[in-house]
Every structure is written in structure tokens, then in C-alpha cells.
Short mmCIF file of C-alpha atoms in Angstrom, two decimals:
data_model
loop_
_atom_site.label_atom_id
_atom_site.label_comp_id
_atom_site.label_asym_id
_atom_site.label_seq_id
_atom_site.Cartn_x
_atom_site.Cartn_y
_atom_site.Cartn_z
CA MET A 1 0.24 -0.13 0.02
CA GLU A 2 1.41 3.30 -1.08
CA LEU A 3 0.67 6.74 0.11
CA ARG A 4 -0.04 7.91 -3.42
CA GLN A 5 -2.92 5.29 -3.60
CA LEU A 6 -4.26 6.61 -0.36
CA ARG A 7 -4.22 10.28 -1.53
CA THR A 8 -5.72 9.27 -4.78
CA PHE A 9 -8.60 7.43 -2.86
CA VAL A 10 -9.21 10.27 -0.68
CA ALA A 11 -9.41 12.58 -3.56
CA VAL A 12 -11.99 10.45 -5.37
CA ALA A 13 -13.96 9.76 -2.24
CA GLU A 14 -14.05 13.39 -1.35
CA LEU A 15 -14.88 14.75 -4.93
CA ARG A 16 -17.00 11.79 -5.91
CA HIS A 17 -15.59 12.21 -9.24
CA PHE A 18 -12.64 10.34 -11.05
CA ALA A 19 -12.04 13.09 -13.65
CA ARG A 20 -11.84 15.73 -11.22
CA ALA A 21 -9.65 13.75 -8.87
CA ALA A 22 -7.37 13.03 -11.64
CA SER A 23 -6.96 16.82 -12.21
CA LEU A 24 -6.35 17.53 -8.48
CA CYS A 25 -3.69 14.88 -8.34
CA ASN A 26 -2.17 15.77 -11.58
CA ARG A 27 -2.78 12.41 -12.99
CA SER A 28 -4.57 10.91 -15.89
CA GLN A 29 -8.03 9.43 -15.37
CA PRO A 30 -7.00 6.02 -16.30
CA ALA A 31 -3.90 6.09 -13.96
CA VAL A 32 -6.25 7.13 -11.20
CA SER A 33 -8.76 4.23 -11.92
CA HIS A 34 -5.62 1.90 -11.84
CA GLN A 35 -4.52 3.13 -8.49
CA ILE A 36 -7.88 2.62 -7.13
CA ALA A 37 -8.01 -0.94 -8.50
CA LEU A 38 -4.66 -1.76 -7.08
CA LEU A 39 -5.79 -0.48 -3.75
CA GLU A 40 -9.13 -2.56 -3.79
CA GLU A 41 -7.19 -5.70 -4.60
CA GLU A 42 -4.78 -5.08 -1.74
CA VAL A 43 -7.33 -4.50 0.79
CA GLY A 44 -9.55 -7.39 -0.53
CA ALA A 45 -12.78 -5.10 -0.75
CA LYS A 46 -14.53 -2.77 -3.09
CA LEU A 47 -14.22 0.69 -1.89
CA LEU A 48 -16.17 2.71 -4.54
CA ASN A 49 -19.42 2.27 -6.36
CA ARG A 50 -18.70 3.15 -10.12
CA ALA A 51 -22.23 4.04 -11.20
CA ARG A 52 -23.53 7.26 -12.69
CA ARG A 53 -22.22 9.06 -9.62
CA VAL A 54 -19.25 7.84 -7.60
CA SER A 55 -20.19 6.63 -4.12
CA LEU A 56 -18.53 4.82 -1.28
CA THR A 57 -19.19 1.34 -0.04
CA VAL A 58 -19.30 0.46 3.49
CA ALA A 59 -15.83 -0.67 3.22
CA GLY A 60 -14.97 2.51 1.50
CA GLU A 61 -16.44 4.62 4.29
CA VAL A 62 -14.43 2.74 6.92
CA PHE A 63 -11.21 2.86 4.89
CA LEU A 64 -11.66 6.70 4.26
CA GLU A 65 -11.54 7.35 7.82
CA GLU A 66 -8.44 5.37 8.22
CA ALA A 67 -6.81 6.75 5.08
CA ARG A 68 -7.46 10.37 6.33
CA ARG A 69 -5.99 9.41 9.73
CA ILE A 70 -2.74 7.95 8.00
CA LEU A 71 -2.25 10.79 5.72
CA GLY A 72 -2.69 13.36 8.61
CA ALA A 73 -0.23 11.53 10.77
CA VAL A 74 2.32 11.64 7.49
CA ASP A 75 1.74 15.25 7.06
CA ARG A 76 2.41 15.98 10.79
CA ALA A 77 5.65 14.03 10.70
CA HIS A 78 6.65 15.87 7.68
CA GLU A 79 6.03 19.08 9.29
CA ARG A 80 7.87 17.98 12.51
CA MET A 81 10.79 17.04 10.54
CA GLN A 82 10.80 20.44 8.73
CA GLU A 83 10.83 22.05 12.20
CA VAL A 84 13.73 19.73 13.11
CA ALA A 85 15.65 20.70 10.24
CA ARG A 86 15.00 24.34 10.96
CA GLY A 87 16.02 23.92 14.52
CA ALA A 88 12.72 24.96 15.80
CA VAL A 89 12.38 21.84 17.91
CA GLY A 90 14.81 19.25 19.30
CA ARG A 91 15.65 16.97 21.98
CA ILE A 92 18.80 16.22 24.03
CA ARG A 93 19.50 13.36 26.23
CA LEU A 94 22.61 14.42 28.61
CA GLY A 95 24.05 12.33 31.31
CA ALA A 96 26.70 13.12 33.82
CA THR A 97 28.82 11.62 36.77
CA ALA A 98 28.11 12.63 40.15
CA THR A 99 30.63 15.56 40.66
CA PRO A 100 29.95 17.36 37.44
CA GLY A 101 26.42 16.69 37.41
CA SER A 102 25.79 17.95 40.87
CA TYR A 103 28.05 21.01 40.97
CA LEU A 104 29.23 21.90 37.45
CA LEU A 105 26.19 21.47 35.33
CA PRO A 106 23.00 22.94 37.27
CA ALA A 107 23.64 26.64 36.35
CA LEU A 108 24.54 25.62 32.78
CA LEU A 109 21.40 23.51 32.45
CA ALA A 110 19.32 26.59 33.49
CA GLN A 111 20.94 28.62 31.01
CA TYR A 112 20.44 26.19 28.25
CA ARG A 113 16.69 26.07 29.24
CA SER A 114 16.34 29.78 29.06
CA GLU A 115 17.97 30.11 25.81
CA HIS A 116 16.33 27.04 24.13
CA GLU A 117 12.90 26.72 25.63
CA SER A 118 11.53 24.63 22.60
CA TYR A 119 14.20 21.88 23.14
CA ASP A 120 13.31 18.85 25.10
CA LEU A 121 15.98 18.30 27.72
CA HIS A 122 16.56 14.99 29.54
CA PHE A 123 19.13 14.91 32.20
CA GLU A 124 20.36 11.97 34.53
CA ILE A 125 23.47 11.33 36.88
CA GLY A 126 24.94 7.93 37.01
CA PRO A 127 28.12 6.08 37.60
CA ILE A 128 30.61 6.28 34.91
CA HIS A 129 30.55 2.88 33.56
CA ALA A 130 26.68 2.87 33.17
CA ILE A 131 26.78 6.39 31.63
CA ALA A 132 29.58 5.65 29.16
CA GLU A 133 27.63 2.56 28.11
CA ARG A 134 24.48 4.40 27.57
CA VAL A 135 26.21 6.89 25.43
CA ALA A 136 27.96 4.09 23.48
CA ARG A 137 24.46 2.64 22.81
CA ASN A 138 23.00 5.95 21.92
CA ASP A 139 20.64 5.79 24.88
CA LEU A 140 22.42 9.29 25.76
CA ASP A 141 23.44 11.90 23.20
CA MET A 142 26.45 12.84 25.42
CA ALA A 143 27.64 13.12 28.97
CA ILE A 144 29.83 15.09 31.19
CA VAL A 145 32.25 13.12 33.16
CA ALA A 146 35.21 13.47 35.49
CA GLY A 147 38.40 11.78 34.89
CA ALA A 148 39.23 8.88 32.42
CA LEU A 149 36.98 7.17 30.27
CA PRO A 150 36.64 3.25 31.08
CA SER A 151 37.09 2.50 27.31
CA GLY A 152 38.32 3.77 24.09
CA GLU A 153 34.95 3.68 22.18
CA LEU A 154 34.00 7.26 23.04
CA ARG A 155 35.40 10.65 22.05
CA ALA A 156 36.23 13.04 24.96
CA ARG A 157 36.62 16.92 24.80
CA GLY A 158 38.21 18.49 27.71
CA LEU A 159 36.27 21.15 29.59
CA SER A 160 38.13 22.17 32.69
CA ARG A 161 40.55 21.12 35.16
CA ASP A 162 39.41 19.63 38.52
CA GLU A 163 41.69 19.81 41.70
CA LEU A 164 41.28 17.33 44.15
CA VAL A 165 41.74 18.34 47.75
CA LEU A 166 41.98 16.70 51.30
CA ILE A 167 39.39 18.02 53.91
CA ALA A 168 39.09 17.26 57.41
CA PRO A 169 36.70 18.64 60.22
CA PRO A 170 37.58 22.20 61.25
CA ASN A 171 38.48 21.39 64.74
CA SER A 172 40.75 18.52 63.58
CA PRO A 173 44.60 18.75 64.36
CA LEU A 174 45.13 17.96 60.79
CA ALA A 175 43.28 21.18 59.85
CA ARG A 176 45.55 23.14 62.20
CA ALA A 177 48.79 21.80 60.99
CA ARG A 178 50.98 23.96 58.74
CA VAL A 179 51.90 21.03 56.52
CA VAL A 180 51.03 17.27 56.76
CA LYS A 181 53.24 14.27 55.73
CA PRO A 182 51.33 11.55 53.92
CA SER A 183 52.71 9.14 56.37
CA GLN A 184 50.71 10.86 59.04
CA LEU A 185 47.30 10.25 57.42
CA GLU A 186 47.65 6.35 57.48
CA ALA A 187 46.00 5.98 60.85
CA GLU A 188 43.01 8.54 59.93
CA THR A 189 39.53 7.30 59.22
CA TRP A 190 39.22 7.89 55.32
CA LEU A 191 35.65 8.75 54.07
CA LEU A 192 35.71 7.22 50.50
CA ARG A 193 33.46 7.52 47.41
CA GLU A 194 31.87 4.24 46.08
CA GLU A 195 33.87 1.55 44.06
CA GLY A 196 33.93 2.60 40.53
CA SER A 197 34.15 6.42 40.82
CA ASP A 198 36.82 8.26 39.51
CA THR A 199 37.41 10.03 43.06
CA ARG A 200 37.90 6.62 44.37
CA ARG A 201 40.41 5.46 41.72
CA GLN A 202 42.34 8.91 42.13
CA LEU A 203 42.80 8.30 45.92
CA ALA A 204 43.67 4.60 45.38
CA ALA A 205 46.40 5.49 43.11
CA TRP A 206 47.56 8.33 45.28
CA TRP A 207 47.74 5.87 48.37
CA HIS A 208 49.82 3.39 46.21
CA ARG A 209 52.30 6.26 45.16
CA GLN A 210 52.63 7.25 48.91
CA ARG A 211 52.92 3.70 50.13
CA LEU A 212 49.87 4.08 52.45
CA ALA A 213 47.56 1.22 53.43
CA PRO A 214 44.73 2.73 55.61
CA THR A 215 42.63 0.24 57.36
CA ARG A 216 39.91 2.67 58.83
CA LYS A 217 37.53 3.36 55.84
CA MET A 218 33.96 4.33 55.48
CA THR A 219 32.35 4.42 51.96
CA PHE A 220 29.55 6.63 50.71
CA ASP A 221 27.77 6.87 47.33
CA ASN A 222 27.87 10.63 46.45
CA PRO A 223 30.01 13.63 47.01
CA ASP A 224 27.55 15.22 49.37
CA ALA A 225 27.41 12.29 51.58
CA VAL A 226 31.28 12.20 52.05
CA LYS A 227 31.50 15.83 52.82
CA ARG A 228 28.66 15.73 55.40
CA ALA A 229 30.31 12.92 57.00
CA VAL A 230 33.56 15.01 57.23
CA MET A 231 31.39 17.92 58.74
CA ALA A 232 30.26 15.22 61.36
CA GLY A 233 33.89 14.75 62.49
CA LEU A 234 33.78 11.01 61.19
CA GLY A 235 37.32 11.36 59.28
CA VAL A 236 39.14 12.82 56.40
CA ALA A 237 38.41 12.53 52.77
CA MET A 238 39.89 13.46 49.31
CA VAL A 239 37.46 15.41 47.22
CA SER A 240 36.92 17.78 44.25
CA ARG A 241 37.47 21.29 45.32
CA LEU A 242 34.41 22.03 43.40
CA THR A 243 32.26 20.24 45.93
CA VAL A 244 33.52 22.03 48.91
CA GLU A 245 34.21 25.61 47.96
CA GLU A 246 31.37 26.98 49.76
CA ASP A 247 32.02 24.87 52.74
CA LEU A 248 35.59 25.83 53.01
CA ALA A 249 34.73 29.50 52.77
CA SER A 250 31.99 29.22 55.54
CA ARG A 251 34.47 26.94 57.53
CA ARG A 252 32.32 23.88 57.73
CA VAL A 253 35.31 22.00 56.62
CA ALA A 254 38.95 22.67 56.55
CA LEU A 255 41.75 21.99 53.96
CA VAL A 256 44.49 19.75 55.01
CA ARG A 257 47.81 20.87 53.46
CA ILE A 258 49.74 17.98 52.17
CA LYS A 259 53.58 18.09 51.65
CA THR A 260 53.34 16.15 48.33
CA GLY A 261 50.79 17.17 45.76
CA LEU A 262 47.40 15.78 45.15
CA PRO A 263 45.85 14.42 41.84
CA THR A 264 44.23 16.71 39.35
CA ARG A 265 41.86 15.46 36.60
CA GLU A 266 39.62 16.86 33.65
CA PHE A 267 36.12 17.38 33.27
CA SER A 268 34.99 16.27 29.88
CA VAL A 269 32.20 16.09 27.42
CA VAL A 270 31.93 12.59 25.96
CA ASP A 271 30.02 11.43 22.81
CA HIS A 272 30.40 8.58 20.17
CA PRO A 273 32.54 9.70 17.34
CA GLN A 274 29.92 8.50 14.91
CA LYS A 275 27.02 10.15 16.49
CA HIS A 276 25.08 12.70 14.30
CA HIS A 277 23.92 15.58 16.53
CA GLY A 278 20.79 17.47 16.00
CA ALA A 279 20.11 21.12 16.70
CA ALA A 280 19.60 20.67 20.48
CA CYS A 281 22.88 18.72 20.83
CA ARG A 282 24.61 21.24 18.66
CA ALA A 283 23.28 23.90 20.98
CA MET A 284 24.46 22.28 24.05
CA LEU A 285 28.04 21.74 22.42
CA GLN A 286 28.01 25.56 21.75
CA LEU A 287 27.14 26.42 25.24
CA LEU A 288 29.82 24.27 26.68
CA GLU A 289 32.41 25.89 24.11
CA ARG A 290 31.20 29.49 25.37
CA THR A 291 31.52 28.51 28.89
CA PHE A 292 34.79 26.46 28.74
CA PRO A 293 36.37 28.32 25.54
CA THR A 294 39.97 27.05 26.01
CA ARG A 295 39.28 23.49 26.06
CA ALA A 296 36.00 22.47 24.61
CA ALA A 297 36.65 23.24 20.97
CA SER A 298 38.93 20.52 20.25
CA PRO A 299 38.54 16.68 20.85
CA ARG A 300 41.10 15.01 22.87
CA PRO A 301 42.53 11.65 21.80
CA ARG A 302 40.59 8.80 23.12
CA LYS A 303 41.94 6.77 26.09
CA SER A 304 40.90 4.68 28.61
CA ALA A 305 35.19 8.69 35.01
CA GLU A 306 33.32 9.49 37.68
#
């Protein structure tokens, strides 16, 4: 069944005349008759009574209703595709890992919504392996992650550097010390992010470099829970400076000054190199480039994030 057959049938049914329908459809009358015959053969029923005046059979009346519905849906789809091509409508499915999703993106998402009210914005936060897998499967268009990607399938473009810092309760002796040696930290209770997070991996690598093997540990599943545990006096934690800037300023937590340097990492936007981005995704990439102009413009080589 072809759309031109449906359009021809609707024209004949509404005009009740083959010749007028042929003129409307810009076809010859024999061509119109042939299209109607093919359609009747396919549906297995006579649709038109061909007497002095063309009229609809019972089957024709039912089929006319369905044909109008189908053609209307096709026309609406065509109109929507024209809107998409013009950039008038669009959709973006954006993912993020915990730190950039909770601290880097909220203001940027609000700006995006204010600039592009007609675009449908979907956003979710999840662990890096799940987020990266969903981008690779095209369940998400792109994601903002912290640290190194778990595989080389995706493309990453750097946005900004992220400094990791060590924090302790404000009344802790560590907070009052001028400089702390890594060896002084082994006996502390460490408040950790969940397994699989980039913050946890960065901390484990730093422990290894400093030959530390702490035994007193507590694990939490998001950056807010970690810093609240520090505020409660449960121990020390390595976190993104981005997550504690306000808390450091208000002295709810304190910075521990380490003799040796702490890790830094990068926030990146990741997508699939073969992904075709529509208008809504392109608008997000442009906003990221404006917000992080020195880094977001050029892709970074793929390598194997929170």
C-alpha cells in the first residue's frame, strides 16, 4: 500500500468524481482508476461504487476514515521534520557523573533551558560505567564526566581542570597543622566514594604512590554524603575542590595541606565519534564551548570517570 494510492482514493472519495480527482492529483483518469483498482485488490474489498455518480461502499467509508488518519499523521511527521531541520524543535539526552552533574552543570542547564525553551532536555546522573555504556548505545546523546573514560570507544573533549583536595573537620589537628606528611594520614579514618567512581580511583592511586595502606574506611555513594560525614567529624576525605568551595569559605570543613601534591583530573564532554547531533545537541556543545572556551573546542585523543 502506497501513500499515493491513499491520496488518490481520498481525492476520489471526497470529490465523488474520477476526472476531477485526476485533475487534483495531476494524473490521467486511467492512472487514477488503476491506482484505485490496485488499492481495492490489496485491501480485498470494493471501496467505490462506479455508477453514474461515484459513491462509497461500507468498506470505503471505513477505509476513508483510516486513510485520512494515516495521511494526517504523515503530514504531521513531515511538518515536524521540517521544524527539526530548521532547529525549531529538538531533543537532547544528557548524562553526567556525580561531581560534574551535581556541581558543574545545574547553572549551565538552567542557562540552556532559558536559551532554548522549545528543546526537550533529558538529564540524569549515574556511575561512569553505566553512563559511558548508555552513550555508546545511543541511549544518551552525550555526557559530562570526571577523569578517564573506562574504554576507548567514545570521544572526549576537555572542559576544565578539577583539583582534588584533602578535607577534615575544622577542629581536627590536621586542619591546624601547617603541612602534613602523607605518612601521618595512614591511621586516619578515610571517608571514601563508592567503588567505580573516579574520585575513589584517584585516591587509591595516590595511596599507592605514597605507600599508604589505611585500614579505617567508610564508604559513601555521592560527594555530598562524603563531605557531610567530614562535617560530622567522622574522618578525612579526598574530594573535588568544586564540591567544597562554599563549605571551605564558611569553615564547615577545613583544607589539609599535604607536603606532596594531590591529583588533578579533567571534566570532559563525551560522545560517540559516529554520532549525528541534531540542533539541540549542537546548541549544548556551543554553550559548553562558550562556557569553557579554552578546552571544549578540540577533541582529545581517546583513552581509557566518575
